[in-house]
CSV table of C-alpha atoms and ligand atoms in Angstrom, one decimal:
chain,number,residue,atom,x,y,z
P,1,UNK,CA,-31.3,6.2,26.9
P,2,UNK,CA,-27.6,5.3,27.0
P,3,UNK,CA,-25.1,4.2,24.4
P,4,UNK,CA,-22.7,1.7,25.7
P,5,UNK,CA,-19.3,1.8,24.9
P,6,UNK,CA,-17.3,3.8,22.4
P,7,UNK,CA,-13.8,2.6,21.4
P,8,UNK,CA,-11.6,4.6,19.2
P,9,UNK,CA,-8.1,2.8,18.6
P,10,UNK,CA,-5.7,5.9,18.0
P,11,UNK,CA,-5.4,8.8,19.7
P,12,UNK,CA,-4.6,11.4,17.7
P,13,UNK,CA,-5.9,14.1,15.1
P,14,UNK,CA,-9.2,11.6,14.1
P,15,UNK,CA,-9.2,9.8,17.2
P,16,UNK,CA,-9.5,13.5,19.5
P,17,UNK,CA,-12.2,14.5,16.9
P,18,UNK,CA,-14.0,11.7,17.1
P,19,UNK,CA,-14.1,11.7,21.2
P,20,UNK,CA,-14.9,15.5,21.3
P,21,UNK,CA,-17.5,15.3,18.1
P,22,UNK,CA,-19.2,12.1,20.0
P,23,UNK,CA,-20.0,14.0,23.2
P,24,UNK,CA,-20.9,16.7,20.9
P,25,UNK,CA,-23.6,14.9,19.5
P,26,UNK,CA,-25.3,13.4,22.6
P,27,UNK,CA,-23.0,9.9,23.3
P,28,UNK,CA,-24.1,9.1,26.5
P,29,UNK,CA,-22.3,6.0,27.3
P,30,UNK,CA,-18.5,5.5,27.8
P,31,UNK,CA,-15.2,6.6,25.3
P,32,UNK,CA,-12.5,5.2,25.3
P,33,UNK,CA,-9.6,6.6,23.4
P,34,UNK,CA,-6.6,3.5,22.7
P,35,UNK,CA,-3.1,5.3,21.5
P,36,UNK,CA,0.1,3.9,21.9
P,37,UNK,CA,2.4,6.6,21.8
P,38,UNK,CA,3.5,8.1,25.2
P,39,UNK,CA,2.3,11.4,25.0
P,40,UNK,CA,-1.5,13.1,25.5
P,41,UNK,CA,-2.0,13.2,21.7
P,42,UNK,CA,-0.4,15.8,20.2
P,43,UNK,CA,-0.3,17.8,16.3
P,44,UNK,CA,1.7,16.4,14.2
P,45,UNK,CA,2.3,18.7,11.4
P,46,UNK,CA,4.5,21.5,13.9
P,47,UNK,CA,6.9,18.0,13.7
P,48,UNK,CA,8.6,18.9,10.5
P,49,UNK,CA,8.2,22.8,11.5
P,50,UNK,CA,8.3,24.5,14.8
P,51,UNK,CA,8.9,21.2,17.1
P,52,UNK,CA,12.4,20.5,14.9
P,53,UNK,CA,13.2,24.2,14.7
P,54,UNK,CA,13.0,24.6,18.5
P,55,UNK,CA,10.4,26.6,18.7
P,56,UNK,CA,8.0,25.3,20.1
P,57,UNK,CA,7.4,22.4,23.3
P,58,UNK,CA,5.5,19.3,23.6
P,59,UNK,CA,3.2,20.5,25.9
P,60,UNK,CA,2.3,23.4,22.9
P,61,UNK,CA,1.4,21.4,20.5
P,62,UNK,CA,-1.5,19.3,22.3
P,63,UNK,CA,-4.4,18.9,20.7
P,64,UNK,CA,-6.5,18.9,23.9
P,65,UNK,CA,-5.0,19.6,27.2
P,66,UNK,CA,-5.0,16.9,29.7
P,67,UNK,CA,-8.4,18.5,31.6
P,68,UNK,CA,-10.4,17.9,28.4
P,69,UNK,CA,-10.5,14.9,28.1
P,70,UNK,CA,-11.9,14.3,32.1
P,71,UNK,CA,-14.3,17.1,31.9
P,72,UNK,CA,-15.4,15.4,29.0
P,73,UNK,CA,-15.6,11.6,31.0
P,74,UNK,CA,-13.4,10.6,27.9
P,75,UNK,CA,-10.6,7.5,28.6
P,76,UNK,CA,-7.3,7.7,27.7
P,77,UNK,CA,-5.8,4.5,27.9
P,78,UNK,CA,-2.4,4.1,26.4
P,79,UNK,CA,-2.0,0.6,25.3
P,80,UNK,CA,-1.4,-0.9,21.4
P,81,UNK,CA,-4.6,-2.6,20.0
P,82,UNK,CA,-3.3,-6.4,18.9
P,83,UNK,CA,-6.8,-7.7,17.5
P,84,UNK,CA,-10.1,-6.7,16.7
P,85,UNK,CA,-12.6,-9.9,17.1
P,86,UNK,CA,-15.6,-8.3,15.1
P,87,UNK,CA,-17.8,-10.9,16.0
P,88,UNK,CA,-17.5,-11.2,19.4
P,89,UNK,CA,-17.3,-6.7,19.6
P,90,UNK,CA,-14.1,-7.0,21.1
P,91,UNK,CA,-11.0,-5.9,21.2
P,92,UNK,CA,-7.5,-7.2,22.6
P,93,UNK,CA,-3.9,-5.4,23.2
P,94,UNK,CA,-0.6,-6.3,22.8
P,95,UNK,CA,-0.1,-6.7,26.8
P,96,UNK,CA,-3.3,-9.4,26.8
P,97,UNK,CA,-5.9,-7.0,28.4
P,98,UNK,CA,-8.9,-7.5,26.2
P,99,UNK,CA,-12.0,-4.8,26.1
P,100,UNK,CA,-15.5,-5.2,24.6
P,101,UNK,CA,-17.5,-2.2,23.0
P,102,UNK,CA,-21.0,-1.3,21.5
P,103,UNK,CA,-19.5,1.1,18.9
P,104,UNK,CA,-15.7,1.0,17.2
P,105,UNK,CA,-13.7,3.4,15.3
P,106,UNK,CA,-10.3,2.7,14.0
P,107,UNK,CA,-8.0,6.1,13.7
P,108,UNK,CA,-5.0,4.2,13.6
P,109,UNK,CA,-3.4,6.8,10.7
P,110,UNK,CA,-0.2,5.6,9.3
P,111,UNK,CA,3.3,5.4,9.8
P,112,UNK,CA,6.7,6.2,7.7
P,113,UNK,CA,7.7,4.6,4.6
P,114,UNK,CA,10.8,3.0,4.8
P,115,UNK,CA,13.0,3.1,2.0
P,116,UNK,CA,14.3,-0.8,1.3
P,117,UNK,CA,17.6,0.1,0.8
P,118,UNK,CA,21.2,-1.4,2.3
P,119,UNK,CA,22.5,0.9,5.4
P,120,UNK,CA,19.0,2.5,5.8
P,121,UNK,CA,19.2,0.9,9.7
P,122,UNK,CA,22.1,2.5,10.5
P,123,UNK,CA,22.7,5.2,13.4
P,124,UNK,CA,21.8,8.3,12.2
P,125,UNK,CA,19.0,7.6,9.7
P,126,UNK,CA,15.8,8.7,11.3
P,127,UNK,CA,12.4,8.9,9.4
P,128,UNK,CA,10.0,12.0,10.6
P,129,UNK,CA,6.3,10.6,12.2
P,130,UNK,CA,6.3,11.2,15.8
P,131,UNK,CA,7.4,13.3,18.4
P,132,UNK,CA,10.7,10.7,19.7
P,133,UNK,CA,11.7,10.6,15.8
P,134,UNK,CA,12.3,14.7,16.4
P,135,UNK,CA,13.4,14.4,19.4
P,136,UNK,CA,16.3,11.9,18.4
P,137,UNK,CA,16.5,14.1,14.8
P,138,UNK,CA,17.0,17.2,17.2
P,139,UNK,CA,19.7,15.1,19.1
P,140,UNK,CA,21.7,15.1,16.7
P,141,UNK,CA,21.3,18.3,14.5
P,142,UNK,CA,24.0,20.1,15.7
P,143,UNK,CA,24.5,23.8,13.9
P,144,UNK,CA,27.4,22.6,11.2
P,145,UNK,CA,26.5,19.1,10.7
P,146,UNK,CA,25.5,17.9,6.8
P,147,UNK,CA,22.0,16.7,7.1
P,148,UNK,CA,20.5,13.9,3.5
P,149,UNK,CA,16.6,14.6,3.1
P,150,UNK,CA,15.4,11.7,1.2
P,151,UNK,CA,12.6,12.6,-0.6
P,152,UNK,CA,11.5,16.2,-1.3
P,153,UNK,CA,8.0,16.2,-0.7
P,154,UNK,CA,6.3,18.9,1.8
P,155,UNK,CA,7.4,16.9,5.1
P,156,UNK,CA,11.0,16.6,3.3
P,157,UNK,CA,11.5,20.5,1.9
P,158,UNK,CA,10.1,21.4,5.5
P,159,UNK,CA,12.5,19.3,7.5
P,160,UNK,CA,15.1,21.3,5.2
P,161,UNK,CA,14.1,24.8,5.9
P,162,UNK,CA,13.8,23.9,9.7
P,163,UNK,CA,17.3,22.5,9.5
P,164,UNK,CA,18.6,25.3,7.6
P,165,UNK,CA,16.9,27.4,11.0
P,166,UNK,CA,19.2,25.3,13.6
P,167,UNK,CA,22.4,26.3,10.9
P,168,UNK,CA,22.8,22.8,9.7
P,169,UNK,CA,23.7,22.1,5.7
P,170,UNK,CA,21.1,20.0,4.0
P,171,UNK,CA,21.1,18.5,0.7
P,172,UNK,CA,17.3,16.7,-0.3
P,173,UNK,CA,18.0,14.3,-2.6
P,174,UNK,CA,14.5,13.5,-4.7
P,175,UNK,CA,14.0,10.8,-7.2
P,176,UNK,CA,11.8,12.1,-9.8
P,177,UNK,CA,12.5,15.3,-12.0
P,178,UNK,CA,11.0,17.9,-9.4
P,179,UNK,CA,10.5,18.2,-5.8
P,180,UNK,CA,6.5,17.8,-5.1
P,181,UNK,CA,6.3,16.0,-8.5
P,182,UNK,CA,3.5,14.1,-7.3
P,183,UNK,CA,1.1,17.0,-6.1
P,184,UNK,CA,1.6,20.7,-7.6
P,185,UNK,CA,2.1,21.8,-11.2
P,186,UNK,CA,6.2,22.6,-12.7
P,187,UNK,CA,6.4,26.1,-11.7
P,188,UNK,CA,5.3,25.6,-8.3
P,189,UNK,CA,8.2,23.2,-7.6
P,190,UNK,CA,10.2,25.6,-9.3
P,191,UNK,CA,9.6,27.7,-7.0
P,192,UNK,CA,9.8,25.8,-4.7
P,193,UNK,CA,13.4,24.6,-5.6
P,194,UNK,CA,14.2,28.0,-6.1
P,195,UNK,CA,13.6,29.3,-2.2
P,196,UNK,CA,15.4,26.4,-0.9
P,197,UNK,CA,18.7,27.4,-3.3
P,198,UNK,CA,18.3,30.9,-2.3
P,199,UNK,CA,18.2,29.9,2.1
P,200,UNK,CA,21.8,27.6,0.8
P,201,UNK,CA,19.8,24.1,0.9
P,202,UNK,CA,21.6,21.5,-1.9
P,203,UNK,CA,19.3,20.4,-4.0
P,204,UNK,CA,19.4,17.4,-6.3
P,205,UNK,CA,16.8,15.6,-8.7
P,206,UNK,CA,16.8,12.7,-10.2
P,207,UNK,CA,19.0,11.3,-7.3
P,208,UNK,CA,18.0,7.6,-6.1
P,209,UNK,CA,19.5,6.6,-3.7
P,210,UNK,CA,20.9,3.4,-3.6
P,211,UNK,CA,22.8,2.7,-0.1
P,212,UNK,CA,23.8,4.5,3.0
P,213,UNK,CA,27.2,3.4,4.5
P,214,UNK,CA,28.7,4.2,7.5
P,215,UNK,CA,30.5,2.4,10.5
P,216,UNK,CA,29.5,3.4,14.6
P,217,UNK,CA,26.9,5.3,11.7
P,218,UNK,CA,25.9,6.5,8.7
P,219,UNK,CA,28.7,8.5,6.8
P,220,UNK,CA,27.2,8.5,3.3
P,221,UNK,CA,24.3,8.2,1.1
P,222,UNK,CA,25.5,6.4,-2.2
P,223,UNK,CA,23.4,7.3,-5.3
P,224,UNK,CA,22.9,5.1,-8.6
P,225,UNK,CA,26.0,5.4,-10.6
P,226,UNK,CA,27.9,5.9,-7.3
P,227,UNK,CA,28.7,9.2,-6.3
P,228,UNK,CA,28.9,9.6,-2.8
P,229,UNK,CA,26.9,12.4,-0.6
P,230,UNK,CA,28.3,13.4,3.0
P,231,UNK,CA,25.8,12.8,5.6
P,232,UNK,CA,26.1,13.2,9.7
P,233,UNK,CA,22.8,12.6,9.4
P,234,UNK,CA,19.5,11.1,7.3
P,235,UNK,CA,16.4,11.8,7.1
P,236,UNK,CA,13.8,9.5,5.1
P,237,UNK,CA,10.4,11.7,3.8
P,238,UNK,CA,8.8,9.0,1.1
P,239,UNK,CA,5.4,8.7,1.9
P,240,UNK,CA,3.5,7.2,4.6
P,241,UNK,CA,1.8,3.3,4.9
P,242,UNK,CA,-1.7,3.3,6.4
P,243,UNK,CA,-2.1,1.0,9.6
P,244,UNK,CA,-4.9,-1.1,8.4
P,245,UNK,CA,-3.8,-4.3,9.9
P,246,UNK,CA,-6.5,-4.5,12.9
P,247,UNK,CA,-8.7,-3.9,9.3
P,248,UNK,CA,-7.0,-6.4,7.0
P,249,UNK,CA,-7.1,-9.3,9.6
P,250,UNK,CA,-10.5,-8.8,10.6
P,251,UNK,CA,-11.6,-8.8,7.2
P,252,UNK,CA,-12.9,-5.0,6.9
P,253,UNK,CA,-12.3,-4.0,3.2
P,254,UNK,CA,-8.8,-2.7,2.5
P,255,UNK,CA,-7.3,-0.6,-0.4
P,256,UNK,CA,-4.7,1.6,0.1
P,257,UNK,CA,-6.4,2.1,3.3
P,258,UNK,CA,-9.1,1.3,5.0
P,259,UNK,CA,-12.2,1.4,2.9
P,260,UNK,CA,-15.3,3.8,4.1
P,261,UNK,CA,-18.2,5.2,3.0
P,262,UNK,CA,-19.3,9.0,2.8
P,263,UNK,CA,-21.0,8.1,6.2
P,264,UNK,CA,-17.4,7.2,7.0
P,265,UNK,CA,-18.9,3.7,7.5
P,266,UNK,CA,-16.1,0.7,7.2
P,267,UNK,CA,-17.9,-2.7,5.2
P,268,UNK,CA,-19.1,-3.2,8.7
P,269,UNK,CA,-21.7,-0.9,9.3
P,270,UNK,CA,-20.9,-0.9,13.0
P,271,UNK,CA,-17.4,0.4,13.0
P,272,UNK,CA,-16.5,3.2,11.8
P,273,UNK,CA,-13.0,5.2,10.2
P,274,UNK,CA,-11.3,8.5,9.9
P,275,UNK,CA,-8.1,10.3,9.1
P,276,UNK,CA,-5.2,8.9,7.4
P,277,UNK,CA,-5.8,5.0,7.6
P,278,UNK,CA,-9.3,5.5,5.5
P,279,UNK,CA,-9.5,5.7,2.2
P,280,UNK,CA,-13.2,7.1,1.0
P,281,UNK,CA,-14.4,7.1,-2.5
P,282,UNK,CA,-15.5,10.7,-2.6
P,283,UNK,CA,-18.7,11.7,-5.0
P,284,UNK,CA,-16.6,15.2,-6.1
P,285,UNK,CA,-13.5,13.2,-8.0
P,286,UNK,CA,-15.6,9.9,-8.2
P,287,UNK,CA,-12.5,8.2,-7.6
P,288,UNK,CA,-11.1,6.1,-4.1
P,289,UNK,CA,-8.8,9.2,-1.7
P,290,UNK,CA,-6.8,8.4,0.7
P,291,UNK,CA,-5.9,12.2,2.4
P,292,UNK,CA,-2.9,12.8,4.3
P,293,UNK,CA,-4.5,16.2,6.3
P,294,UNK,CA,-5.7,17.3,9.7
P,295,UNK,CA,-8.5,19.7,8.0
P,296,UNK,CA,-9.6,15.8,6.3
P,297,UNK,CA,-9.4,13.5,9.5
P,298,UNK,CA,-11.4,16.2,11.3
P,299,UNK,CA,-14.5,16.5,8.7
P,300,UNK,CA,-13.8,12.1,8.7
P,301,UNK,CA,-14.1,12.0,12.5
P,302,UNK,CA,-17.1,14.5,12.6
P,303,UNK,CA,-18.9,12.5,10.3
P,304,UNK,CA,-18.0,9.5,12.1
P,305,UNK,CA,-19.2,10.6,15.4
P,306,UNK,CA,-22.8,11.6,14.0
P,307,UNK,CA,-22.8,8.1,12.6
P,308,UNK,CA,-22.2,6.7,15.6
P,309,UNK,CA,-25.5,8.7,17.0
P,310,UNK,CA,-27.6,8.1,14.5
P,311,UNK,CA,-27.3,11.2,12.7
P,312,UNK,CA,-26.4,11.4,8.7
P,313,UNK,CA,-24.0,13.7,8.0
P,314,UNK,CA,-22.2,12.8,5.0
P,315,UNK,CA,-18.2,13.8,4.4
P,316,UNK,CA,-18.6,17.0,2.0
P,317,UNK,CA,-15.8,19.1,2.9
P,318,UNK,CA,-13.1,20.3,0.1
P,319,UNK,CA,-9.8,18.5,0.9
P,320,UNK,CA,-7.6,21.5,2.1
P,321,UNK,CA,-3.9,21.7,3.0
P,322,UNK,CA,-1.0,23.4,3.9
P,323,UNK,CA,2.6,23.8,4.5
P,324,UNK,CA,5.0,26.1,6.0
P,325,UNK,CA,8.7,26.7,4.7
P,326,UNK,CA,10.5,30.0,5.4
P,327,UNK,CA,8.3,33.1,5.5
P,328,UNK,CA,6.2,31.1,2.8
P,329,UNK,CA,2.8,29.6,3.7
P,330,UNK,CA,1.0,27.3,0.8
P,331,UNK,CA,-2.5,27.3,1.3
P,332,UNK,CA,-4.1,24.8,-1.2
P,333,UNK,CA,-7.8,24.2,-2.2
P,334,UNK,CA,-8.4,21.0,-3.8
P,335,UNK,CA,-7.3,17.7,-5.2
P,336,UNK,CA,-5.4,19.2,-8.9
P,337,UNK,CA,-5.9,15.7,-10.0
P,338,UNK,CA,-6.9,15.5,-14.2
P,339,UNK,CA,-6.0,19.4,-14.8
P,340,UNK,CA,-5.6,20.7,-18.2
P,341,UNK,CA,-4.7,24.3,-17.9
P,342,UNK,CA,-2.8,26.4,-15.4
P,343,UNK,CA,-3.3,29.7,-14.5
P,344,UNK,CA,-0.7,31.9,-12.9
P,345,UNK,CA,-1.6,35.0,-10.7
P,346,UNK,CA,2.3,36.2,-9.9
P,347,UNK,CA,5.3,35.2,-11.3
P,348,UNK,CA,6.4,32.7,-9.3
P,349,UNK,CA,10.4,32.9,-10.8
P,350,UNK,CA,10.1,35.8,-9.4
P,351,UNK,CA,7.8,36.4,-6.2
P,352,UNK,CA,7.2,34.8,-2.9
P,353,UNK,CA,3.7,35.5,-3.0
P,354,UNK,CA,1.6,33.7,-6.4
P,355,UNK,CA,-1.1,31.2,-6.8
P,356,UNK,CA,-1.4,28.5,-9.6
P,357,UNK,CA,-4.7,27.5,-10.3
P,358,UNK,CA,-5.6,24.3,-12.2
P,359,UNK,CA,-8.6,24.1,-14.0
P,360,UNK,CA,-10.1,21.2,-15.9
P,361,UNK,CA,-12.4,22.1,-18.6
P,362,UNK,CA,-12.8,25.6,-17.8
P,363,UNK,CA,-13.8,24.7,-14.5
P,364,UNK,CA,-11.6,25.6,-11.0
P,365,UNK,CA,-10.2,22.1,-9.7
P,366,UNK,CA,-8.2,23.4,-7.0
P,367,UNK,CA,-5.4,26.4,-6.3
P,368,UNK,CA,-2.1,26.8,-5.2
P,369,UNK,CA,-1.9,29.7,-3.3
P,370,UNK,CA,1.6,31.1,-1.5
P,371,UNK,CA,1.0,33.7,1.0
P,372,UNK,CA,-2.3,35.0,-0.6
P,373,UNK,CA,-4.9,33.5,1.7
P,374,UNK,CA,-7.5,35.5,0.0
P,375,UNK,CA,-7.0,34.2,-2.5
P,376,UNK,CA,-7.6,30.3,-0.8
P,377,UNK,CA,-10.4,31.4,0.2
P,378,UNK,CA,-11.9,32.3,-2.6
P,379,UNK,CA,-10.7,29.4,-4.3
P,380,UNK,CA,-12.2,27.3,-1.3
P,381,UNK,CA,-16.0,28.6,-2.2
P,382,UNK,CA,-15.5,29.0,-6.1
P,383,UNK,CA,-14.7,25.1,-6.1
P,384,UNK,CA,-16.7,23.6,-3.0
P,385,UNK,CA,-19.7,25.4,-4.7
P,386,UNK,CA,-18.9,25.0,-8.3
P,387,UNK,CA,-19.2,28.3,-9.3
P,388,UNK,CA,-17.9,30.1,-12.6
P,389,UNK,CA,-15.1,31.5,-13.0
P,390,UNK,CA,-13.8,34.2,-15.5
P,391,UNK,CA,-10.5,32.4,-16.5
P,392,UNK,CA,-9.4,36.2,-17.8
P,393,UNK,CA,-10.1,37.6,-14.1
P,394,UNK,CA,-7.5,34.7,-12.6
P,395,UNK,CA,-4.5,36.5,-13.2
P,396,UNK,CA,-5.3,39.5,-11.5
P,397,UNK,CA,-3.6,39.0,-7.6
P,398,UNK,CA,-7.3,39.2,-6.0
P,399,UNK,CA,-8.6,37.7,-8.6
P,400,UNK,CA,-11.7,35.9,-8.1
A,1,LIG,P1,-2.1,9.7,12.8
A,1,LIG,O1,-2.0,11.0,13.3
A,1,LIG,O2,-1.2,8.9,12.4
A,1,LIG,O3,-2.7,9.5,14.3
A,1,LIG,C1,-3.0,7.9,14.8
A,1,LIG,C2,-2.0,7.4,15.5
A,1,LIG,O4,-3.0,6.4,16.1
A,1,LIG,C3,-1.0,6.8,16.5
A,1,LIG,O5,-1.0,7.8,17.5
A,1,LIG,C4,-0.6,6.0,16.1
A,1,LIG,O6,0.6,5.4,17.0
A,1,LIG,C5,-1.7,5.2,16.9
A,1,LIG,N1,-2.4,3.8,16.5
A,1,LIG,C6,-2.3,3.0,14.9
A,1,LIG,N2,-2.3,2.3,15.4
A,1,LIG,C7,-2.8,1.5,16.9
A,1,LIG,C8,-3.1,0.7,17.3
A,1,LIG,N3,-3.0,-0.8,17.0
A,1,LIG,N4,-3.6,0.6,18.7
A,1,LIG,C9,-3.5,1.8,19.3
A,1,LIG,N5,-2.7,2.8,18.5
A,1,LIG,C10,-2.6,3.0,17.3
A,1,LIG,N6,-1.0,18.0,8.0
A,1,LIG,C11,-1.9,18.9,6.8
A,1,LIG,O7,-3.3,19.1,7.3
A,1,LIG,N7,-0.6,20.1,7.3
A,1,LIG,C12,0.6,20.1,7.1
A,1,LIG,O8,1.3,20.8,7.3
A,1,LIG,C13,1.0,18.7,7.9
A,1,LIG,N8,2.5,18.4,8.1
A,1,LIG,C14,2.8,17.7,8.4
A,1,LIG,C15,3.9,17.1,8.9
A,1,LIG,C16,4.2,15.9,9.7
A,1,LIG,C17,6.0,15.5,9.8
A,1,LIG,C18,3.5,14.7,9.4
A,1,LIG,C19,4.1,13.8,9.8
A,1,LIG,C20,2.8,15.0,9.6
A,1,LIG,C21,1.6,16.0,8.7
A,1,LIG,N9,0.5,16.3,7.9
A,1,LIG,C22,-0.1,17.5,7.9
A,1,LIG,C23,-0.6,15.2,8.4
A,1,LIG,C24,-1.2,15.2,9.5
A,1,LIG,O9,-0.3,15.2,10.6
A,1,LIG,C25,-2.0,13.7,9.1
A,1,LIG,O10,-2.9,13.7,8.0
A,1,LIG,C26,-2.3,13.6,10.4
A,1,LIG,O11,-1.8,13.6,11.8
A,1,LIG,C27,-3.4,12.3,10.5
A,1,LIG,O12,-4.2,12.3,11.8
A,1,LIG,P2,-4.5,10.6,12.4
A,1,LIG,O13,-5.4,10.8,13.5
A,1,LIG,O14,-5.6,10.0,11.2
A,1,LIG,O15,-3.4,9.8,12.2
């Protein structure tokens, strides 16, 4: 039985996985993936890491080699989908062409959140979401120049480490009281502040940016209170806005992302969604969660492909994430929201490897593992399976 045309909007981690999984699940009809970026789909995480630090090429970042798409009869179309007509099962591209579909997947990801302050449009102010953003940053990033990073989240801190490696003077401005405030425990934030300071990065917390000023390009960042920080370039890393416009305009349920169920179906069961654009009520957490992570995009895409092929493979994997800064590999298992107890294995105020365990009512909820891959693997198993833990044992370096 032929299955007609599957159309995937968005050609990145979720979209590419979805095309591959459709073929694995036996989709026999056409598979077309439409993406609006001017390159073969590439891995995004290295953008703030190896690619920014000039240690890898764009070709090395390809999610799949060009031959993959030919071999599996996957058509990759460059273009932007501007409209979705659900009743007609048709999309319209910004160049006016239309395409009908039998099955549709929205994998539109997100874009960098803009900073609403005067001067943000000056030359020399950048965001970091695409490889073209990185190429613009690198063109300005000569050794000895002053880079100011607005936002002390993972992307901001990775960018700081990469720009230090390129020989720039780096200042991180974070509005909250500590870096990574939204996502980690105070001890983990303090650890990252220490290692960045040791590497020569100036970390300013409680620093609220009010404006950027300059002439032909940015020269200073102005903080509330009037203080000015010199800048040859500014990188803004203050979060992501999910690309939900197609879903909103076509009347799909959207919260902080396109709402999907356990089978990655949107409120229109003929349309699936996956990745950074999607928000999922995770039974494990009993709330809507929008994850911004490659493993999660892949997991949702696999489920979405199975669904389109008439199979039931609910999204089940534990969320996980990683971040690379200097010689430090942070691996995070689970989400720590709602923790009521912390257990540290190792001393983050001194060591360069430790694990921070997050517990709720005595059960392991999440773990931040710095240079502790074994702790990460074990924590993932314990949390996924809901196993009991011996809290007394957690402090040991080979804890679980
Ligand atoms: P995206 O990667 O955002 O891709 C969506 C694609 O769809 C884009 O190419 C977009 O241009 C395109 N698109 C959108 N709308 C349309 C349209 N209407 N028509 C056509 N095309 C459209 N995650 C980790 O797990 N670990 C990390 O260490 C990590 N580091 C990161 C570092 C950086 C600098 C960034 C930016 C992200 C990082 N992430 C990391 C997050 C990770 O990259 C994302 O979770 C992942 O890219 C999500 O994939 P996606 O396919 O859902 O969306």
